[in-house]
Each structure stands twice: as structure tokens, then as C-alpha cells.
Short mmCIF file of C-alpha atoms and ligand atoms in Angstrom, two decimals:
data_model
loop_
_atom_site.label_atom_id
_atom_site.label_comp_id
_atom_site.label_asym_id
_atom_site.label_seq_id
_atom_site.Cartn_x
_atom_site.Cartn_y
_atom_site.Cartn_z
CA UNK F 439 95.14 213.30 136.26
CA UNK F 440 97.88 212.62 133.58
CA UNK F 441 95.38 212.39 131.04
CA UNK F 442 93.78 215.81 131.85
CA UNK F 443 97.64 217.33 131.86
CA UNK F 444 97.86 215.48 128.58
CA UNK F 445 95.24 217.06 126.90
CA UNK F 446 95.76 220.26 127.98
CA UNK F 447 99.16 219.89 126.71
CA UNK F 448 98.15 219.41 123.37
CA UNK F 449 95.68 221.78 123.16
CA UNK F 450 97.55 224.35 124.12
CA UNK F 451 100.34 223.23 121.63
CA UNK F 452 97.68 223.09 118.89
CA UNK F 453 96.56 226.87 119.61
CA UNK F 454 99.93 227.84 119.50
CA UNK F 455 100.78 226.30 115.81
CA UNK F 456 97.20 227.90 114.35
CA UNK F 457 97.78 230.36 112.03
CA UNK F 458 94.09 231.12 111.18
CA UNK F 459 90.59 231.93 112.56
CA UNK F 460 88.80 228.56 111.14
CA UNK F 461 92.14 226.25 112.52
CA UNK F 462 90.75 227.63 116.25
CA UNK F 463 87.44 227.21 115.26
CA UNK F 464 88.51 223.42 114.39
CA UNK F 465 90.56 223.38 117.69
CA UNK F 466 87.28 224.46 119.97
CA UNK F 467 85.15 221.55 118.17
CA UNK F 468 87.66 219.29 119.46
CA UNK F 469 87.96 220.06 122.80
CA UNK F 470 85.43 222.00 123.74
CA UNK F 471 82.39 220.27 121.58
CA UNK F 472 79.97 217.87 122.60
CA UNK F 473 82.38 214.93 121.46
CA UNK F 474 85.37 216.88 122.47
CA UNK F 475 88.41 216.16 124.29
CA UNK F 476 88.03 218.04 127.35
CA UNK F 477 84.18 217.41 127.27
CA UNK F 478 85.03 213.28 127.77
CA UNK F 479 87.28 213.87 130.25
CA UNK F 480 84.30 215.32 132.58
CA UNK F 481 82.12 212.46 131.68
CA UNK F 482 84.57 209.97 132.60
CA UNK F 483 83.66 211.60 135.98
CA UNK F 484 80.47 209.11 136.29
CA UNK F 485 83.43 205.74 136.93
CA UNK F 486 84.89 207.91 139.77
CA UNK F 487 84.25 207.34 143.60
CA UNK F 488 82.69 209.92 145.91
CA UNK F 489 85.70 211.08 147.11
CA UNK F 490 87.69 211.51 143.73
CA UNK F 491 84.93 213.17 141.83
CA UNK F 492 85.03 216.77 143.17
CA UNK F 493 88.71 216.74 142.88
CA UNK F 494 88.58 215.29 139.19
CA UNK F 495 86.08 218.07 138.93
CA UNK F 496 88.01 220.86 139.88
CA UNK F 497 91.62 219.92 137.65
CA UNK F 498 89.16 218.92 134.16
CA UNK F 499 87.59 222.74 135.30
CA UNK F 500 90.79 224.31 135.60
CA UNK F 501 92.33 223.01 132.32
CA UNK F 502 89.21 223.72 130.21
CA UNK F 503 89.53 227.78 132.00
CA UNK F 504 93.25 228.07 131.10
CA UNK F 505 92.83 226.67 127.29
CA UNK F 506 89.79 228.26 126.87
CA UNK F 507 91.07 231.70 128.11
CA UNK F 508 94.40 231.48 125.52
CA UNK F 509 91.80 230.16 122.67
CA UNK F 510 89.84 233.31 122.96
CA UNK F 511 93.09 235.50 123.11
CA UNK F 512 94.27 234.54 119.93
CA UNK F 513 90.73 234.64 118.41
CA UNK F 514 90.62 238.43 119.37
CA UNK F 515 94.63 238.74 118.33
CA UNK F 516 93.18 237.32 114.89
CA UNK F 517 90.17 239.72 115.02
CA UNK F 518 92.04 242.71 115.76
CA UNK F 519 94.42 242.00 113.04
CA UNK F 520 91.99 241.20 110.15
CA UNK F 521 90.46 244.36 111.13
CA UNK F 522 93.24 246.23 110.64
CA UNK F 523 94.20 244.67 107.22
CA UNK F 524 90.89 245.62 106.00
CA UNK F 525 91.06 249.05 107.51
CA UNK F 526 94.48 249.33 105.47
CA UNK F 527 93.29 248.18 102.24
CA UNK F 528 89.59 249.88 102.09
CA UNK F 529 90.67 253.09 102.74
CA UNK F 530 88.14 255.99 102.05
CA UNK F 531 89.36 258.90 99.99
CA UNK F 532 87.20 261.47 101.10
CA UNK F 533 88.79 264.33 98.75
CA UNK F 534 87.80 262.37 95.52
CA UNK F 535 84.68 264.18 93.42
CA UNK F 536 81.25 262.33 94.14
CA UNK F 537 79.10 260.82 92.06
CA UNK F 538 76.92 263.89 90.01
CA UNK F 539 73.47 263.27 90.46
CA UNK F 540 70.98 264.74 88.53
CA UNK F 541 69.58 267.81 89.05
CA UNK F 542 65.84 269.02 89.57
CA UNK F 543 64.84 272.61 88.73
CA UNK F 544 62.91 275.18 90.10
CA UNK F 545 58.87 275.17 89.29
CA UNK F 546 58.03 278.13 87.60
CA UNK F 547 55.96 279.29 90.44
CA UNK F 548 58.49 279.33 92.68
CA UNK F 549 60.70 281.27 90.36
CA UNK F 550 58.16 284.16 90.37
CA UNK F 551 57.63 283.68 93.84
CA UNK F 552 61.32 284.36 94.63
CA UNK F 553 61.72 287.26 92.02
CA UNK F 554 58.92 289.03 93.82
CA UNK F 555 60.17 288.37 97.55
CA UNK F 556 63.45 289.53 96.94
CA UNK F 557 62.14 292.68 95.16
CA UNK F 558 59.74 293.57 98.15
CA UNK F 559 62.27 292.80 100.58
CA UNK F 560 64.65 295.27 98.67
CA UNK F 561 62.31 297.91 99.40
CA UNK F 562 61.88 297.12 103.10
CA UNK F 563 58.75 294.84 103.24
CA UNK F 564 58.01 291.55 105.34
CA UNK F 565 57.06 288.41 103.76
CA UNK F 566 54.34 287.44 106.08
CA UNK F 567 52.73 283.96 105.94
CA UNK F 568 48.90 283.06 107.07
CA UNK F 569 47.05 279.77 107.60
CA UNK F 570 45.08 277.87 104.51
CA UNK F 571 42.53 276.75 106.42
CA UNK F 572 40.88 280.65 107.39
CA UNK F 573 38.47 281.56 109.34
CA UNK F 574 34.91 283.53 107.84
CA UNK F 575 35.94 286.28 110.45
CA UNK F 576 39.26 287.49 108.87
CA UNK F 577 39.03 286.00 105.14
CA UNK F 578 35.43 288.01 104.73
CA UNK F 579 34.48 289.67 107.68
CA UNK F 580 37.38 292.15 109.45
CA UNK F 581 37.70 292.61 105.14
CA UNK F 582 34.35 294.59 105.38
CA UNK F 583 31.86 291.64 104.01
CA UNK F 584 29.69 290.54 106.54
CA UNK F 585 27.75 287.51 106.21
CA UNK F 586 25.25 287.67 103.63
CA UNK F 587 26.86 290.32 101.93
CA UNK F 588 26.55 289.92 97.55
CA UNK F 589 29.94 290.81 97.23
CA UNK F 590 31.08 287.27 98.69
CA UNK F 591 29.18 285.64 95.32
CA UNK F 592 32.76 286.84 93.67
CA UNK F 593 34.39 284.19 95.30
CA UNK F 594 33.24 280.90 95.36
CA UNK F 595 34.74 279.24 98.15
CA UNK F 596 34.99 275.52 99.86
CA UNK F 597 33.55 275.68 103.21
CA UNK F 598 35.10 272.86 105.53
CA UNK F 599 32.13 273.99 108.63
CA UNK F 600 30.11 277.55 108.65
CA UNK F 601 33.02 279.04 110.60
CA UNK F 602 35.88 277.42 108.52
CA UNK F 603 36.73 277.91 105.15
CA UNK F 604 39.78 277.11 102.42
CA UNK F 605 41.07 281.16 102.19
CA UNK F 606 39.85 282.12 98.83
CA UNK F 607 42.16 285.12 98.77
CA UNK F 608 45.53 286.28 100.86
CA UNK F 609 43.84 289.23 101.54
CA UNK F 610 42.83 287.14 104.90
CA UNK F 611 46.16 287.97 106.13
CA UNK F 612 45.89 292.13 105.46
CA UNK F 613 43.40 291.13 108.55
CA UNK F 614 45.39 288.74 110.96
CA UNK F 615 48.73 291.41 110.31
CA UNK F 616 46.91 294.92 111.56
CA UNK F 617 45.55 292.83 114.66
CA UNK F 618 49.14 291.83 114.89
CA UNK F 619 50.37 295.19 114.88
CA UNK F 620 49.56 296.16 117.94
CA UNK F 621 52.77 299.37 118.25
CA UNK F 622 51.49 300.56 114.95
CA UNK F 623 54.60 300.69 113.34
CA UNK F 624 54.63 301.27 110.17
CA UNK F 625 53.24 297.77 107.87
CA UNK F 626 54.73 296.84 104.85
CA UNK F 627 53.95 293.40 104.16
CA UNK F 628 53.71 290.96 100.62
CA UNK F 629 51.80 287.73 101.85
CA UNK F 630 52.33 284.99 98.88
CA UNK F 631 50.59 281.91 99.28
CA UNK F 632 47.72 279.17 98.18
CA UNK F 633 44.54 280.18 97.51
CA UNK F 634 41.41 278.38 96.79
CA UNK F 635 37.83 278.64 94.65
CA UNK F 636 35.40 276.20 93.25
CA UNK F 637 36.52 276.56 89.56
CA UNK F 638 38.70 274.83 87.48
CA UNK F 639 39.39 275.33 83.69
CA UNK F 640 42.41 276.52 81.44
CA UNK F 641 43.12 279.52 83.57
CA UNK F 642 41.07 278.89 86.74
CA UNK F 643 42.27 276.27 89.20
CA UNK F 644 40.60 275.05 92.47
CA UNK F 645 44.06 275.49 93.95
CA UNK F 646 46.35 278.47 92.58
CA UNK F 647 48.11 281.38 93.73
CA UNK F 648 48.24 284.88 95.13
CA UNK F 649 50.44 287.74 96.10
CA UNK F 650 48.81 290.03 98.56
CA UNK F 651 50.81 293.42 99.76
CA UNK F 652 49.26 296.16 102.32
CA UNK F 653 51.44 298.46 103.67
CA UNK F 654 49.29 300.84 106.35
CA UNK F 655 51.00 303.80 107.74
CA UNK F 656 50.33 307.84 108.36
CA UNK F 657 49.49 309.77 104.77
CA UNK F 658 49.76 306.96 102.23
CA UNK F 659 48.16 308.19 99.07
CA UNK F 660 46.92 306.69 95.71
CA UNK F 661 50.59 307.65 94.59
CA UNK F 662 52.27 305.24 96.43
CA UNK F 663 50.04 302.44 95.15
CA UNK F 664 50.71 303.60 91.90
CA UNK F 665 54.43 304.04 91.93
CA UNK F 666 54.96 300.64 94.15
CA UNK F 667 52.76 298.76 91.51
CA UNK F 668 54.98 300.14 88.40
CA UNK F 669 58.33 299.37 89.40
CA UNK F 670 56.52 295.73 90.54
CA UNK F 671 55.59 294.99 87.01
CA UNK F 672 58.24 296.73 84.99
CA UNK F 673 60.51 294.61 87.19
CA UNK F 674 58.50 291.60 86.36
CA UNK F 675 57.61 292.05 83.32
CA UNK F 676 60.56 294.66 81.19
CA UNK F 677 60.97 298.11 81.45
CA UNK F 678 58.88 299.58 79.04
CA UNK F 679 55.70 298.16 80.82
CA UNK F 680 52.94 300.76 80.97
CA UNK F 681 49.94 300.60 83.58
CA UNK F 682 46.29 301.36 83.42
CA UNK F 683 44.11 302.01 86.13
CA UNK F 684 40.39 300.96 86.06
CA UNK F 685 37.58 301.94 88.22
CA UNK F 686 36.14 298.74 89.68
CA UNK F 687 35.00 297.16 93.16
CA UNK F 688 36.52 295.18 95.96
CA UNK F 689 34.79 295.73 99.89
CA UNK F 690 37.83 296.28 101.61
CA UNK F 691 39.15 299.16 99.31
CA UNK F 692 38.22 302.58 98.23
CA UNK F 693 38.70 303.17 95.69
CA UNK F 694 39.27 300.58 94.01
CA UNK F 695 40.99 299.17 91.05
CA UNK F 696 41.85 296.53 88.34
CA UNK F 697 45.32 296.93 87.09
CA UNK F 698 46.31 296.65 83.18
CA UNK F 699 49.61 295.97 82.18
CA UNK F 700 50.31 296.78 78.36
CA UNK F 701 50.69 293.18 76.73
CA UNK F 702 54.52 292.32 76.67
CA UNK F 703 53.94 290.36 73.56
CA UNK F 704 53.00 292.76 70.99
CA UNK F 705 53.96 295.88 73.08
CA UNK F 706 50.22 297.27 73.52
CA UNK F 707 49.49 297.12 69.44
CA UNK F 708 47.18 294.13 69.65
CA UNK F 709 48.10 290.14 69.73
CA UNK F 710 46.18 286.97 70.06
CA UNK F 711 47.74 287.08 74.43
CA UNK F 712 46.00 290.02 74.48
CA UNK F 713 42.90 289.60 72.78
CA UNK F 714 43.32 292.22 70.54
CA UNK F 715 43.21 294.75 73.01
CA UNK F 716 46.53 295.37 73.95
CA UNK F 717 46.47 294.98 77.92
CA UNK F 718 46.63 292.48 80.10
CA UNK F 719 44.55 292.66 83.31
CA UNK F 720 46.62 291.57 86.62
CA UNK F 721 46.13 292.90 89.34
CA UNK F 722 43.78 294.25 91.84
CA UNK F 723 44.09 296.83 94.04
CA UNK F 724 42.97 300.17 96.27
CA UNK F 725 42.99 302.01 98.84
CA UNK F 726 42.48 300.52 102.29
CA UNK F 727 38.80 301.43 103.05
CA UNK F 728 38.57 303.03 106.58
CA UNK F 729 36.23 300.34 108.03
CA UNK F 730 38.94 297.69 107.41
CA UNK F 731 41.27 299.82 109.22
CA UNK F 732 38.95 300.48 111.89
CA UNK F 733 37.67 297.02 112.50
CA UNK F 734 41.34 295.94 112.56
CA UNK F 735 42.75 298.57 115.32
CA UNK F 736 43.59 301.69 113.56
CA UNK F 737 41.94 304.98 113.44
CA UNK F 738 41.16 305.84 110.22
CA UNK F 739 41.51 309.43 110.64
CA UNK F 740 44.94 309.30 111.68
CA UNK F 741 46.22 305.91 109.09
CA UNK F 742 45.54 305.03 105.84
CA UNK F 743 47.01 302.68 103.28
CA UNK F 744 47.23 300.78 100.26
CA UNK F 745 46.94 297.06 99.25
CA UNK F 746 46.88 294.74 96.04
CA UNK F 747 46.66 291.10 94.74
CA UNK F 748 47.21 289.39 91.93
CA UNK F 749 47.32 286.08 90.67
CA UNK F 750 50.99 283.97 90.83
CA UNK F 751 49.52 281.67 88.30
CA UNK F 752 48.33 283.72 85.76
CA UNK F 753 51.56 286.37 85.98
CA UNK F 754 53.46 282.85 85.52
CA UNK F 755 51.90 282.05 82.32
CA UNK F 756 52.32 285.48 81.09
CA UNK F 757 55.59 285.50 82.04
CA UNK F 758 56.71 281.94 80.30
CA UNK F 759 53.82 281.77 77.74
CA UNK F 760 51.79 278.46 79.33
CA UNK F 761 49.00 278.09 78.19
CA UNK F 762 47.11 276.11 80.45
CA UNK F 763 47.26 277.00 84.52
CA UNK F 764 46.54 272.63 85.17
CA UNK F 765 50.41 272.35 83.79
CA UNK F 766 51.55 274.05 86.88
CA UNK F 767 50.15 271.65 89.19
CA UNK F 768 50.53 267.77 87.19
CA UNK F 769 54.30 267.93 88.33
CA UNK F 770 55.07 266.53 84.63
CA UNK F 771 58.91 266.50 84.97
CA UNK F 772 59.06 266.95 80.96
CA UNK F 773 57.13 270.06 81.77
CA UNK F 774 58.83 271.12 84.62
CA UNK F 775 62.27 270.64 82.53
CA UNK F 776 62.00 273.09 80.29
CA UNK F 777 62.54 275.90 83.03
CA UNK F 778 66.23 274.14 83.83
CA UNK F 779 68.38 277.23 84.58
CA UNK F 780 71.78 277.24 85.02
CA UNK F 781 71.75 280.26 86.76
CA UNK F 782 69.72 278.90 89.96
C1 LIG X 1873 41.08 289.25 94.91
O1 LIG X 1873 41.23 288.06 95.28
C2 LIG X 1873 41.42 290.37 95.81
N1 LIG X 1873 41.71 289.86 97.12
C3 LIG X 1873 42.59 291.17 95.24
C4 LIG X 1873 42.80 292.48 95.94
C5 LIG X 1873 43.73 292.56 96.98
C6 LIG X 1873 42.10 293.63 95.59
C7 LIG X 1873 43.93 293.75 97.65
C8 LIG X 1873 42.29 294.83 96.24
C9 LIG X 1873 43.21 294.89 97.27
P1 LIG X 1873 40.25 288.61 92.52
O2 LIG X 1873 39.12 287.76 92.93
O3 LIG X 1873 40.09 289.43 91.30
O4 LIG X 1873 40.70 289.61 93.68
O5 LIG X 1873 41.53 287.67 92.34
C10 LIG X 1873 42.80 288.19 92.12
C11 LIG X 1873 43.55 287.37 91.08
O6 LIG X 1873 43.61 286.02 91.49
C12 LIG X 1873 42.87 287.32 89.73
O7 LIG X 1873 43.21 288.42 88.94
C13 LIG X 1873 43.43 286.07 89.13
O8 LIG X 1873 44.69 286.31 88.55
C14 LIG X 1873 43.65 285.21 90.34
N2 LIG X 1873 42.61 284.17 90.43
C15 LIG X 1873 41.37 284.27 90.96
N3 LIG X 1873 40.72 283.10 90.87
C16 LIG X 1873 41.59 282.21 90.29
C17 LIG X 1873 41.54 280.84 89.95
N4 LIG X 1873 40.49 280.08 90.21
N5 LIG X 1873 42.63 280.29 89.36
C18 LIG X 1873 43.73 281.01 89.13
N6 LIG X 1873 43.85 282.32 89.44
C19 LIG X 1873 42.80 282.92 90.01
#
């Protein structure tokens, strides 16, 4: 019983004097370890008669408790205070200017993407969005070309079953938004978004983009189109843009028409851009024809309206002189680089 006072004694001396982490460590080996102090004293247990053992038992049991309990204190004391060192010395300044990291910059498409939006939104339009994957119904049908009808030979499109197709154009969505409409309040909408048609070369991709806008409500005339298209392309394209209206064909207006702009480049006199002829064509465009409006849920006697598309792409490259549409789509950052704005 001495013995076991003994060594208690000591350890708790011991634990007292350490002035580190590892020195407790050390003191735990040599009391608490396999060969440790405290450890013996419960094997000498095994020389002890019946009688002695369980009271042995219970004093080794209460010394190793009471050291072990003022051990672990001053571990934690330790702990706590080597935390709070470190928490002194590593302070974060959070005010201090970060690291710069290098900037991106905006793809061109998405440039003339956002120019256009915030345009049509400054004259009170919606920028509606549609799915990719269409349906036959609502990218060619509700647009006034059934199945089988020649006109769809225009558009050569990738068909994922009969029913389902990649949209070919965002006129789709002139479809989807009348349904929508249900009050008949007046639609203006611009719908950009991907497009898709089996072709690919230097200005046809199998993935580009279009800009569709409708806007359906009572007595909309050709004039509207007309004035809506020229402050879209003098806005786009400068001021002293002219336009020049074409007879031509789409199913779902009438009439209808492709839209010159006068080439920006030489100013209408004739340039290489322009193949000599001194427009550009860009858009197309008409008036809604009265089946589309009628297969969609308006009567055509009482609405009519007006809708165009053009090409994203192709109004890009005008716009920044590429030359081929496949640069848009390589993301080739030494391509990409060279529309680094400041201004963004
Ligand atoms: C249409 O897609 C009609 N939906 C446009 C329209 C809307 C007419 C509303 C009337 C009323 P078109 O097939 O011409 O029309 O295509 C329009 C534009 O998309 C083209 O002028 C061209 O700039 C662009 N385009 C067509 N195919 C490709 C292609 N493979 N790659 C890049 N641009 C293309």
C-alpha cells in the first residue's frame, strides 16, 4: 500500500514540474504503459491472497483515476494554450487586397447576344427561352409545314426519333409562346438560342445560332416590322445602316422577306464582305401568316403580327470581321482573347 502511495506521489510530482506536451507524453509511458509504473503495481496483484487482492485492486484503481485525471488536465491546459498562441500569431487580415487572378472574357456570341437582349428589353419585349430537343409538331407543324411538305427540304435537320428532332430554327418557340398565351395579351417576345442543321463549312455550322422575335397583337402592320428591324440593325450595326426588303418565302409568313443590310464595310459601294454587291443579307422575316395564328389560338381576323430571325453567328462575324463561323465554337483562348474588353 506504501508503494502504490509512493508512486502516485511521484507521478503526480512529475506532472506538476512538466512544462511541455511531449514531457506528459513521457510521463504516461511510464506509468501508464505496458512496462509502466502503475501498470506493475496491478500485476504484482497475482503474489496476493484472496482476501488482499480486491482491496489491492481497488487503491492501484484509485491512484491510476486520480493521476490519470490531473495528466489529462494539463494535456488540455497545454492544448488550449498552444491553440491560442497560434491563434495570436496566424492572424488573418481579411481587409488586405487578394491575389488578382486572371481574367476570362466574354465570347463574342455572347456579346451580341447581350447587346440584342438589352435592346429588346428596352422596348418592352420578353426574352423567352424553348427546349433544343423540339418536337415535329411545333418546330414544323403549328409553323404551317405539315409533314411531307417541300418547304421542310430548306432545313436539313437531325432527327433523334420521327417525333423528335434537334430545333433547326427558334421559330419553334413563336409556336410553344401563342399556346402559352392563353389571355391574349399583347406578345412581344425575342427567343435567342441554339439551333441545329446537317451542314458544316466556313459559314455553316451543325450547331450555331438564332434570334427569333414575334410580337402578335391587334393591327400590327408591315410598318412595324419594318421600323422594329431598322433601329435593330442600325443599333447593331451604326447608324447610317440602310435596309432592303426582298420578296422571298418562309410557310409561316406572308409575306415574306429576306432582309439586306447595306455592307458596313464599304458603306453599300462594293467590297470583297460584300461580294461586290453592296448588301449583306441577314435576316428573315414577315408577316405572321393567319394559319399560324389560327392553329396556335388566335383568330386571325381579329390579330395579326410580325416575326423575324436571323443568324447570331453570321451577324457576329460581320460584326468583328471572322472569317470562319468553326472559330466560334473551338474555344481557342488565343481566339477568344482578342475580344478582352475592359468595359465588361
Ligand atoms: C429561318 O430559320 C427562319 N426561321 C427565319 C424566319 C423567322 C423567317 C421568322 C421569317 C420569320 P433561314 O433558314 O434562312 O430562316 O435561317 C436564318 C438564318 O440562320 C440564316 O440567315 C443564317 O444566318 C442562319 N443559319 C442558317 N443555317 C445556318 C448554319 N448551318 N450555320 C450558321 N448559320 C445558319
Amino acid at each position: 500500500m506504501d508503494k502504490v502511495e509512493e508512486v502516485k506521489q511521484n507521478a503526480l510530482q512529475e506532472i506538476e514540474q512538466a512544462n511541455d506536451v511531449a514531457t506528459l507524453e513521457a510521463i504516461k509511458v511510464k506509468y501508464f504503459g505496458k512496462k509502466g509504473e502503475l501498470t506493475a503495481l496491478l500485476k504484482m496483484m497475482g503474489t496476493l491472497s484472496a482476501e488482499e487482492k480486491p482491496k489491492f485492486g481497488a487503491i492501484v484503481n484509485s491512484a491510476k483515476e486520480e493521476v490519470s485525471e490531473v495528466l489529462n488536465k494539463k494535456m488540455d491546459a497545454f492544448a488550449k494554450a498552444e491553440m491560442d498562441k497560434k491563434l495570436q500569431t496566424e492572424k488573418i487580415d481579411v481587409t488586405l487586397p487578394g491575389s488578382k487572378i486572371i481574367r476570362g472574357s466574354k465570347h463574342p456570341l455572347t456579346r451580341v447576344i447581350e447587346e440584342i437582349e438589352d435592346l429588346f428589353v428596352s422596348m418592352g419585349y420578353d426574352v423567352v427561352a424553348g427546349p433544343e430537343l423540339e418536337t415535329d409538331e411545333y418546330c414544323f407543324e403549328r409553323l404551317n409545314l405539315p409533314k411531307g411538305h417541300p418547304a421542310r427540304d430548306m432545313q436539313d435537320s437531325f432527327y433523334i426519333t420521327p417525333e423528335y428532332l434537334l430545333r433547326t430554327q427558334t421559330s419553334a418557340v413563336q409556336a410553344r409562346a401563342m399556346m402559352a398565351n392563353t389571355e391574349k395579351t399583347p406578345l412581344r417576345i425575342i427567343v435567342p438560342g441554339k439551333t441545329y442543321r446537317r451542314e458544316d463549312d466556313a459559314t455553316h455550322s451543325h450547331q450555331f445560332n438564332q434570334v427569333e422575335g414575334l410580337v402578335v397583337d391587334k393591327n400590327i402592320s408591315f410598318a412595324d416590322l419594318k421600323g422594329t428591324l431598322e433601329i435593330f440593325m442600325k443599333h447593331m450595326l451604326g447608324e447610317d445602316t440602310k435596309l432592303r426588303f426582298r420578296p422571298s418565302y418562309f410557310p409561316f409568313t406572308e409575306p415574306s422577306y429576306e432582309v439586306d443590310v447595306s455592307c458596313f464595310k464599304c458603306g453599300g459601294k462594293g467590297c470583297n464582305l460584300c461580294k461586290h454587291t453592296g448588301w449583306i443579307e441577314l435576316l428573315g422575316a414577315g408577316i405572321v401568316h393567319p394559319n399560324v395564328l389560327s392553329m396556335n389560338g388566335y383568330d386571325p381576323n381579329e390579330y395579326s403580327g410580325f416575326a423575324f430571325g436571323t443568324g447570331l453567328d453570321r451577324l457576329a462575324m460581320f460584326k468583328y470581321g471572322i472569317t470562319d463561323i468553326r472559330l466560334l465554337y473551338e474555344n481557342d483562348v488565343r481566339f477568344l482573347k482578342q475580344f478582352d474588353r475592359k468595359d465588361d
